[in-house]
CSV table of C-alpha atoms in Angstrom, one decimal:
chain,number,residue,atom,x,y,z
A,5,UNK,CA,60.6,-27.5,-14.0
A,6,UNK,CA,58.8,-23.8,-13.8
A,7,UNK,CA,56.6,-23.1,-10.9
A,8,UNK,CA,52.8,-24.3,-11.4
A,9,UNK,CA,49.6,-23.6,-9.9
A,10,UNK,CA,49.2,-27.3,-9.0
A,11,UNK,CA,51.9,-30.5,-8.2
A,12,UNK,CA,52.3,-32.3,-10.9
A,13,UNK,CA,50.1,-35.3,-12.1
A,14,UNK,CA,53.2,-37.7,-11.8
A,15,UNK,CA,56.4,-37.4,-9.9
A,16,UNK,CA,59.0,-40.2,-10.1
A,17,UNK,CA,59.5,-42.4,-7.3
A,18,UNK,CA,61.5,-45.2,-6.0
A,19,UNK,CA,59.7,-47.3,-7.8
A,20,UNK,CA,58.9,-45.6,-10.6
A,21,UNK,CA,56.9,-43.2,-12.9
A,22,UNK,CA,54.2,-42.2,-10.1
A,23,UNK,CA,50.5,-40.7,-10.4
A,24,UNK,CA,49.6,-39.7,-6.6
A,25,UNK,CA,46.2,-38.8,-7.4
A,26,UNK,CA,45.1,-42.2,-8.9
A,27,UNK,CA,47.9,-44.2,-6.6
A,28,UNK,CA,49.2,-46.2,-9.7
A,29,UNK,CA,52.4,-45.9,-11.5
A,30,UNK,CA,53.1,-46.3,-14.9
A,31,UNK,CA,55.9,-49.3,-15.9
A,32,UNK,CA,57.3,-49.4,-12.4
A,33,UNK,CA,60.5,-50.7,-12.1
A,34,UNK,CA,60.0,-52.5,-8.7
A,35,UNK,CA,57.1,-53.8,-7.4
A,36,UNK,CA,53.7,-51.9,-6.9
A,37,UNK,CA,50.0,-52.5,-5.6
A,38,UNK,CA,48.8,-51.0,-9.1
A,39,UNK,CA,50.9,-50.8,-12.3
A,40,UNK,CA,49.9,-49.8,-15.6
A,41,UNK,CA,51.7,-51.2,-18.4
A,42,UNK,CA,52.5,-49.7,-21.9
A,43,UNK,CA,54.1,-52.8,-23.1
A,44,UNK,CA,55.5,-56.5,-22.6
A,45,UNK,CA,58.9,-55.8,-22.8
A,46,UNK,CA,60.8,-56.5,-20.1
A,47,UNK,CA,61.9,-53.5,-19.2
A,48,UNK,CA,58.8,-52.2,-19.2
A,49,UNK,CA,57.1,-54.6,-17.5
A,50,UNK,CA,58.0,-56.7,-14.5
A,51,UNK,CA,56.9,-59.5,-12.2
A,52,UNK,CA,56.2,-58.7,-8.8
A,53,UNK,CA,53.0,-56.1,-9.0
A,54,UNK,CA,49.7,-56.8,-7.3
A,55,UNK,CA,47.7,-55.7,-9.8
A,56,UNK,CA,48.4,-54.9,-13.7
A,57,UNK,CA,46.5,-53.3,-16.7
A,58,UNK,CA,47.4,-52.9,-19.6
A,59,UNK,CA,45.8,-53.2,-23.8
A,60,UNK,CA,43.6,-56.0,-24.9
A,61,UNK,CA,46.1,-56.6,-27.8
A,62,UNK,CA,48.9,-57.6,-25.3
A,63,UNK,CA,47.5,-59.6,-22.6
A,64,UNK,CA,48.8,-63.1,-24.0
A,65,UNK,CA,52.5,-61.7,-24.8
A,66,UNK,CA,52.1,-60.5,-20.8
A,67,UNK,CA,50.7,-63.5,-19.3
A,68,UNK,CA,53.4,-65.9,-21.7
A,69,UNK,CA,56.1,-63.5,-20.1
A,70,UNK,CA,54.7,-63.0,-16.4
A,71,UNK,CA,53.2,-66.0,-15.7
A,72,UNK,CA,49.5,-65.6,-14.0
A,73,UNK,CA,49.1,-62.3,-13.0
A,74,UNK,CA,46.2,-59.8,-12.0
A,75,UNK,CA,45.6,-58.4,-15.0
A,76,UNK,CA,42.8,-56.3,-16.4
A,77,UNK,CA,43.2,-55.9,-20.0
A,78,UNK,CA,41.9,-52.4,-21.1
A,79,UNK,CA,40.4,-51.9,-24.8
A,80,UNK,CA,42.3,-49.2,-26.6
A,81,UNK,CA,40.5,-45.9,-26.4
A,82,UNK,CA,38.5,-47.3,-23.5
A,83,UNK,CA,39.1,-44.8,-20.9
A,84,UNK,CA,38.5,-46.3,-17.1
A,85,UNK,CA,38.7,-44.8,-13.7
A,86,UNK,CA,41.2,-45.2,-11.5
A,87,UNK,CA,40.9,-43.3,-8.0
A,88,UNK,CA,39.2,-40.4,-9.9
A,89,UNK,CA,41.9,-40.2,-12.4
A,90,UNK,CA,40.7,-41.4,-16.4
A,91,UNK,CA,43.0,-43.4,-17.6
A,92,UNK,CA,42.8,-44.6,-21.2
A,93,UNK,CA,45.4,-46.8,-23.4
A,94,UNK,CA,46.2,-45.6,-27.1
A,95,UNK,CA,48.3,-47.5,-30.2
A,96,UNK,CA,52.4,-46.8,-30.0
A,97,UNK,CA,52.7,-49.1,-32.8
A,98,UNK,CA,56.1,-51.0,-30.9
A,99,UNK,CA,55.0,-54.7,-30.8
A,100,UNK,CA,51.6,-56.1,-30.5
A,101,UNK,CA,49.8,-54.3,-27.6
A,102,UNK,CA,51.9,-51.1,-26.9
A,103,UNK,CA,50.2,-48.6,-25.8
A,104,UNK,CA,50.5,-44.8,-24.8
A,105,UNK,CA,49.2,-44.4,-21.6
A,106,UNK,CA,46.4,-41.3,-21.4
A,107,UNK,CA,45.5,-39.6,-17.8
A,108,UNK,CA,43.5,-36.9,-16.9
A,109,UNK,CA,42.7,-35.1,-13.8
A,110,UNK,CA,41.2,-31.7,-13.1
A,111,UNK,CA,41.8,-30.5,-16.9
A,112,UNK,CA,45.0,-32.1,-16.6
A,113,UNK,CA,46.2,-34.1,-19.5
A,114,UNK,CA,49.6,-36.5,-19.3
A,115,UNK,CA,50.5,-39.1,-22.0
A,116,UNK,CA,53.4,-41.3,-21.1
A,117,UNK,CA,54.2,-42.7,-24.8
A,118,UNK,CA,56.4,-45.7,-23.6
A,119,UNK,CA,58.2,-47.4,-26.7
A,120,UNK,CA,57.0,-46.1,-30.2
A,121,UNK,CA,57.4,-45.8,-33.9
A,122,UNK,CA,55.3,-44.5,-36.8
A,123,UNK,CA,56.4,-47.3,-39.4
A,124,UNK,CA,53.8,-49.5,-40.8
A,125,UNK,CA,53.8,-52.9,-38.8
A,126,UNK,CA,51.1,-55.8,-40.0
A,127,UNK,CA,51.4,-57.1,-36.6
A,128,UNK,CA,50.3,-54.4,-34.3
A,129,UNK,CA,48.0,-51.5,-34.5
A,130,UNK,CA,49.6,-48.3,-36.0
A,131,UNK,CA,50.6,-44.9,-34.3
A,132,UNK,CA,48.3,-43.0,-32.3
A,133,UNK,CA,48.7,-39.2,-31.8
A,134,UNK,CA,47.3,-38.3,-28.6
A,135,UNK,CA,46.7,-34.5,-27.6
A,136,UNK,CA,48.3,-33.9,-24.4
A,137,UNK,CA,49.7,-31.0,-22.4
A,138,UNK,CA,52.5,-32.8,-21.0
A,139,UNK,CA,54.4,-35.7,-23.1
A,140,UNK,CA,57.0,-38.1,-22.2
A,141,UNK,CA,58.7,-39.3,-25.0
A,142,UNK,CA,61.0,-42.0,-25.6
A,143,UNK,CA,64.5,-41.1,-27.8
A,144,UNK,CA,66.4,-44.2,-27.8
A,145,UNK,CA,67.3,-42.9,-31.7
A,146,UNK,CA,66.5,-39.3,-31.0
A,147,UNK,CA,70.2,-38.2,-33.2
A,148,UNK,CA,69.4,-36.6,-36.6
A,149,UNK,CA,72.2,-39.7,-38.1
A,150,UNK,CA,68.6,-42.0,-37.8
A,151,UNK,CA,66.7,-41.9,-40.4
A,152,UNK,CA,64.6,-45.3,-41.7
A,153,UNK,CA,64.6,-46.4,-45.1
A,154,UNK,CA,61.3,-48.0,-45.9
A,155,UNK,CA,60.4,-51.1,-44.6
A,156,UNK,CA,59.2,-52.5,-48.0
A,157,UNK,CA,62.9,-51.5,-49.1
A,158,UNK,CA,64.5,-53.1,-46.2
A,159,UNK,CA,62.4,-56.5,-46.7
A,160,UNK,CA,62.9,-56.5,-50.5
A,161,UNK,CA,67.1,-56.7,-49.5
A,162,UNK,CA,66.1,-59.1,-46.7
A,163,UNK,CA,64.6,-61.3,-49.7
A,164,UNK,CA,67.4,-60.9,-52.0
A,165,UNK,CA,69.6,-62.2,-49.2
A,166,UNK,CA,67.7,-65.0,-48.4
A,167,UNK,CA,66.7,-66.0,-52.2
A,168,UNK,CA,70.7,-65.5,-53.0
A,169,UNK,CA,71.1,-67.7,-50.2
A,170,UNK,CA,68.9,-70.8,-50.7
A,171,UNK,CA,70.4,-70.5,-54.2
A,172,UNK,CA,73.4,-71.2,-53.5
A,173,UNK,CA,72.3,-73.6,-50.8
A,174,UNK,CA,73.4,-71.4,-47.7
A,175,UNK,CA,70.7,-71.2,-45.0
A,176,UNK,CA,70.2,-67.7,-44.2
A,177,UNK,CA,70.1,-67.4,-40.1
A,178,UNK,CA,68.9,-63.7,-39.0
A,179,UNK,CA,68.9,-61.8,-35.7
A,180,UNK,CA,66.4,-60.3,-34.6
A,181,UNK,CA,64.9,-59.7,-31.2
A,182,UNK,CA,62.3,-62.4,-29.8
A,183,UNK,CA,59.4,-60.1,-29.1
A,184,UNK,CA,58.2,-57.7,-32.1
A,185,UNK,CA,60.8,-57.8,-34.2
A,186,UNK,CA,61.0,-61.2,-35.1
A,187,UNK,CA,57.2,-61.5,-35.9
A,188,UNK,CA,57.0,-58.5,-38.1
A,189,UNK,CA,59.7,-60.0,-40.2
A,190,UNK,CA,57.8,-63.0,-41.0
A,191,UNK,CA,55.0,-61.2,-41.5
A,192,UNK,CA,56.7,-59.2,-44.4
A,193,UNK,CA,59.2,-61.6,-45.8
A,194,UNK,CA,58.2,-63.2,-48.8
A,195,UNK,CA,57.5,-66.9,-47.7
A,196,UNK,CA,57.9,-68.9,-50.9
A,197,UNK,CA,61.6,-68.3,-50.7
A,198,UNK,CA,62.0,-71.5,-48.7
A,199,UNK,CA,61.1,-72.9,-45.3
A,200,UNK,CA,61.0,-70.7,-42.0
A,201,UNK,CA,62.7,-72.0,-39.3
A,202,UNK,CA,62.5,-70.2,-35.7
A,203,UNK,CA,64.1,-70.8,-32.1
A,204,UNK,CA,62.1,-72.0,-29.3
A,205,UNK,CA,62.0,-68.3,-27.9
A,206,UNK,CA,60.8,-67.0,-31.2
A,207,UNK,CA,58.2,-69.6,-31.7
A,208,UNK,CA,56.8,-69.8,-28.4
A,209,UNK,CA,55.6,-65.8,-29.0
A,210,UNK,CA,55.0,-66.3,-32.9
A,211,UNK,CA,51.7,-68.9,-31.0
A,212,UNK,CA,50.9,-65.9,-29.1
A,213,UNK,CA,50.4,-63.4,-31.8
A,214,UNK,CA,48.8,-66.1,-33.9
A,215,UNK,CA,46.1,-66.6,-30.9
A,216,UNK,CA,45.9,-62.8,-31.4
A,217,UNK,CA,44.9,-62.4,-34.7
A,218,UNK,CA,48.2,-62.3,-36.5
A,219,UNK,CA,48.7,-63.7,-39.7
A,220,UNK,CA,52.4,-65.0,-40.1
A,221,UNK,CA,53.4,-67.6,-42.9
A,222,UNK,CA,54.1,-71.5,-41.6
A,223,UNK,CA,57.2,-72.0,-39.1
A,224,UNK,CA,58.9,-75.0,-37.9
A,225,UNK,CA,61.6,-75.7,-35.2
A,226,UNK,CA,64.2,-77.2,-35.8
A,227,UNK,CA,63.3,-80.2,-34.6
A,228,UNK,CA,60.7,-80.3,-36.7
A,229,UNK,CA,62.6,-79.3,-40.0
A,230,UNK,CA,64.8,-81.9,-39.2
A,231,UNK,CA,62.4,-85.1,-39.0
A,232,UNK,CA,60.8,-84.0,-41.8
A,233,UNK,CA,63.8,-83.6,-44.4
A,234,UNK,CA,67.0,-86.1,-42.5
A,235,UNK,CA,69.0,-84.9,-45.9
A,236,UNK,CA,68.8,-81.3,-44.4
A,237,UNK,CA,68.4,-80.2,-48.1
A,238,UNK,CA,65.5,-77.9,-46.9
A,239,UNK,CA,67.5,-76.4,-44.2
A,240,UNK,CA,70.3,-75.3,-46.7
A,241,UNK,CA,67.3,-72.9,-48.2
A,242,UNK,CA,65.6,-71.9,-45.0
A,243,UNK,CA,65.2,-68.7,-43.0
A,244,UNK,CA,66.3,-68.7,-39.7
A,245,UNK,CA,65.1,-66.7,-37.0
A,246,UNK,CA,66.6,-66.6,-33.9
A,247,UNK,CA,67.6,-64.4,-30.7
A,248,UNK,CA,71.1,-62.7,-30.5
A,249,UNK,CA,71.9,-64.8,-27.6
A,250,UNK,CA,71.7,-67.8,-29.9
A,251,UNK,CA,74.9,-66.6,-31.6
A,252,UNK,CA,77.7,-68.9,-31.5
A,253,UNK,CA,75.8,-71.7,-29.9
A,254,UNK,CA,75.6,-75.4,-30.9
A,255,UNK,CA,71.9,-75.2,-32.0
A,256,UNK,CA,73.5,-73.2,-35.0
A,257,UNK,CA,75.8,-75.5,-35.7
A,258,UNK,CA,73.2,-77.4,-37.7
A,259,UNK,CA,72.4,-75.4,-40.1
A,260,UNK,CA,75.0,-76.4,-43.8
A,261,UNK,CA,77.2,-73.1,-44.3
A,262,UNK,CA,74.9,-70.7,-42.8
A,263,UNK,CA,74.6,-66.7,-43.7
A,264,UNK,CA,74.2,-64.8,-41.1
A,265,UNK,CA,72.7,-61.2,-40.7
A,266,UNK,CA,71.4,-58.8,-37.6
A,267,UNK,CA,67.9,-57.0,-37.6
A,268,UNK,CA,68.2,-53.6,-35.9
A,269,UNK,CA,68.5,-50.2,-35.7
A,270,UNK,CA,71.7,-49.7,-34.3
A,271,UNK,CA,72.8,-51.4,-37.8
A,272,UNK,CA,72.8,-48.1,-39.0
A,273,UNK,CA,76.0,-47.5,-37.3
A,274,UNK,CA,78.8,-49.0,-38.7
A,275,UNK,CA,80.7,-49.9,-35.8
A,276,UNK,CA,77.9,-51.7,-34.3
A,277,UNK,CA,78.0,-54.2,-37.8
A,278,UNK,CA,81.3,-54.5,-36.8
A,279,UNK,CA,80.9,-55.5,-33.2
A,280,UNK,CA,78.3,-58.1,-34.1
A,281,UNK,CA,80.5,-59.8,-37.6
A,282,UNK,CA,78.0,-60.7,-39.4
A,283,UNK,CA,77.6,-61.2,-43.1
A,284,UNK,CA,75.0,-58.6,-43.5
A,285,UNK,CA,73.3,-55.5,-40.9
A,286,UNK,CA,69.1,-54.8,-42.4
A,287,UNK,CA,68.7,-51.3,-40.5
A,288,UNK,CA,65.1,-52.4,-39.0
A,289,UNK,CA,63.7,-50.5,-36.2
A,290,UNK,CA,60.7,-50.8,-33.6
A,291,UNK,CA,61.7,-47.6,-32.3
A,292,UNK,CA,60.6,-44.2,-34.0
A,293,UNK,CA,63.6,-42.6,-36.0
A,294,UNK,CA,64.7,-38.8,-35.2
A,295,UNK,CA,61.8,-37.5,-37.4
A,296,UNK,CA,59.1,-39.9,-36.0
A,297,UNK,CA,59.8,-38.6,-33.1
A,298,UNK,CA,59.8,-35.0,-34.1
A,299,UNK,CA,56.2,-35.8,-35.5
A,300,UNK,CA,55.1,-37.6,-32.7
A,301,UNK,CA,56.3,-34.7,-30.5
A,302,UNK,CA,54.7,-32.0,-32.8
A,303,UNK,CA,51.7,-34.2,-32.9
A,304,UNK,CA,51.1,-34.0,-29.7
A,305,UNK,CA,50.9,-30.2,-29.2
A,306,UNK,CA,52.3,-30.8,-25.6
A,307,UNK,CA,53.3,-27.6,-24.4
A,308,UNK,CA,56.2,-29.4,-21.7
A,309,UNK,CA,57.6,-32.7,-22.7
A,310,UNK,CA,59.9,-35.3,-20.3
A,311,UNK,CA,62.5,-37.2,-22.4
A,312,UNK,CA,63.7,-40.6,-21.2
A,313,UNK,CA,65.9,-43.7,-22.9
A,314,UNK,CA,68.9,-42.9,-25.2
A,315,UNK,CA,69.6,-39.3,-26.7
A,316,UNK,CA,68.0,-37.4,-24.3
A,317,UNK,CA,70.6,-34.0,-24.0
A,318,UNK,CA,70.0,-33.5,-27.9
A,319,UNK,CA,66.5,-34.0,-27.6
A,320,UNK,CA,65.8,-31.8,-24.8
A,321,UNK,CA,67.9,-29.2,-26.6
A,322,UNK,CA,66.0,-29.3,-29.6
A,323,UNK,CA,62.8,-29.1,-28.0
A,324,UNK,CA,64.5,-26.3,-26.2
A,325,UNK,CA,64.7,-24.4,-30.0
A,326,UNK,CA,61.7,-24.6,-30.6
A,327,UNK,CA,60.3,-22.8,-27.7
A,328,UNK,CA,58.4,-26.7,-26.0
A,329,UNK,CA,59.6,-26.6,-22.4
A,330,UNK,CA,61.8,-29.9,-21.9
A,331,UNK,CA,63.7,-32.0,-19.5
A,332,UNK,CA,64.9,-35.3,-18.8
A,333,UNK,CA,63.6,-38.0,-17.2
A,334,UNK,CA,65.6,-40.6,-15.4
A,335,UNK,CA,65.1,-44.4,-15.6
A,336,UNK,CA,65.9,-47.5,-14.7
A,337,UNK,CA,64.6,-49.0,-17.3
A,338,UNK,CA,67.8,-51.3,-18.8
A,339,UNK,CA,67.6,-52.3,-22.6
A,340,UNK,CA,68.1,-56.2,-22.8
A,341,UNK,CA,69.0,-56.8,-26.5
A,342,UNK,CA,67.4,-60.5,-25.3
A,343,UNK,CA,64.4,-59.5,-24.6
A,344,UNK,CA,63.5,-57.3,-27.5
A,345,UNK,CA,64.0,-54.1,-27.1
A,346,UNK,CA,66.3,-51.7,-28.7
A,347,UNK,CA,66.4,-49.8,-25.9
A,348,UNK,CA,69.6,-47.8,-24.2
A,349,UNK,CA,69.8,-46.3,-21.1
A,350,UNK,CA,70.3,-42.3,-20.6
A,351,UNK,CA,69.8,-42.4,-16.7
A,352,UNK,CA,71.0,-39.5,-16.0
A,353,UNK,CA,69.4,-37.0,-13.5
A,354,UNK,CA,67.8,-33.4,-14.5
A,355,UNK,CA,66.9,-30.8,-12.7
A,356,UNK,CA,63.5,-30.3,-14.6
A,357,UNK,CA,62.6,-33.9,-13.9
A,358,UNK,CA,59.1,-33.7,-12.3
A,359,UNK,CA,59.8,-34.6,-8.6
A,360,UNK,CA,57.7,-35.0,-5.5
């Protein structure tokens, strides 16, 4: 990083993404007095951390994931003081309750974006560009090879799989991540298909959202579905939602010749639909493709921006051409496909990482 007038308004830590001047960090990987958190993910947000803010939106999904914390949900756009520092949480349109995180000291403007995208989502509040003079910017699909199709494309082919499906009286069991993903497909799918079954982990957070605001069609457990049709006629024209981790399990064993599909981006690449053998791959994203992030970037006007998860060399060097100063950031963070997020891991140091 060039020589400045002033140290910089955060530095990474031990524990974390740190602001000195307001003594907080920002999605600290180990536990802190103060932490600020963009999001519920869990590698964004973990147990252990005396005190915790983070947007209104997300406060249930937090307190379903961390149990009773200290929390002090923060409007969005609502800026508050912390030490000095204002500190104000903006829409990254991720999940319900992601937020860019906003601070400003002495002139100083920082936004640390956490997890993003610029899709339409009818469960969580849209994109936010936030002027800044320093960004740091996710890239978890920062190659050019991601583009997204969309979504009203990529739920009209989930609903010709499903309706192909219950026609031929195969239920249709889809993959999809717990948190986020899974509740902006119901809220898209076309519902009179058939009956909407979910796993336990999916349901649990679809009550959350709905104690939220967000509409989602009917669900049922499987339990449920079960006592209410014993000739499991329903189930051979249902929709199945459930977690990657329920692959291969005896809790799909109950479902009459099932179909079975994954929800993600990395469906894009064809040896990841290999990996994973299913019947179908919907390229479906909660992260922002290579040119949402280049207009998230842009939209920023930050004149330095960090890079951290996935692509970051290629990012860096295309921020490089076009004259933004750039460098990675290094993370702990860890991607759990069972938690929800898409995320991978680029942890690898940089000299222009902002230090202390």
């Amino acid at each position: 990083m060039s020589a400045t007038a002033r140290p910089p308004l955060l530095t990474l830590q031990a524990q974390g993404l740190y602001c000195e001047a307001g003594d907080f960090f920002v999605d600290p990987w180990r536990p802190v007095d103060r932490a600020v958190i963009t999001h519920a993910h869990a590698d964004h947000a973990r147990s252990g951390h005396r005190h915790y803010l983070a947007a209104a939106p997300g406060a249930g999904v937090l307190r379903a994931r961390l149990g009773a914390i200290s929390l002090q949900a923060q409007p969005y756009r609502e800026p508050v003081d912390i030490n000095g520092v204002r500190v104000s949480l903006h829409p990254a349109g991720h999940v319900l309750g992601s937020a860019q995180v906003r601070i400003e000291h002495r002139g100083e403007v920082w936004v640390v974006s956490g997890d993003y995208k610029l899709q339409p989502d009818p469960t969580c509040e849209a994109f936010e560009p936030v002027v800044c003079d320093t960004f740091v910017s996710e890239s978890t699909f920062g190659l050019p090879i991601y583009r997204w199709a969309p979504p009203s494309q990529v739920f009209a082919e989930i609903d010709a799989w499903w309706a192909a499906n219950a026609t031929a009286g195969r239920a249709s069991v889809l993959y999809c991540y717990s948190f986020g993903k899974a509740q902006r497909i119901l809220a898209s799918v076309d519902a009179s298909i058939g009956p909407i079954v979910c796993h336990g982990a999916i349901e649990s957070l679809n009550r959350v959202y709905r104690a939220a605001g967000v509409t989602l069609p009917d669900t049922a457990l499987l339990s449920d579905a079960t006592r209410a049709e014993p000739d499991r006629q329903a189930l051979a024209r249902a929709l199945v939602l459930a977690p990657p981790s329920a692959a291969g399990t005896s809790w799909l064993r109950r479902f009459p010749d099932p179909s079975d599909a994954f929800a993600s981006g990395w469906m894009a690449l064809r040896g990841a639909r290999r990996r994973r053998a299913c019947d179908r791959g919907f390229v479906l994203s909660d992260h922002a493709d290579w040119p949402g992030l280049q207009q998230a970037i842009v939209e920023s006007r930050a004149q330095r921006v960090f890079v951290t998860h996935g692509q970051v060399a290629v990012m860096v060097r295309w921020l490089g051409e076009q004259g933004i100063e750039a460098g990675a950031l290094p993370t702990q963070f860890e991607g759990d496909e069972g938690e929800g997020d898409e995320g991978e891991v680029d942890a690898r140091a940089d000299s222009t990482a902002p230090s202390s």
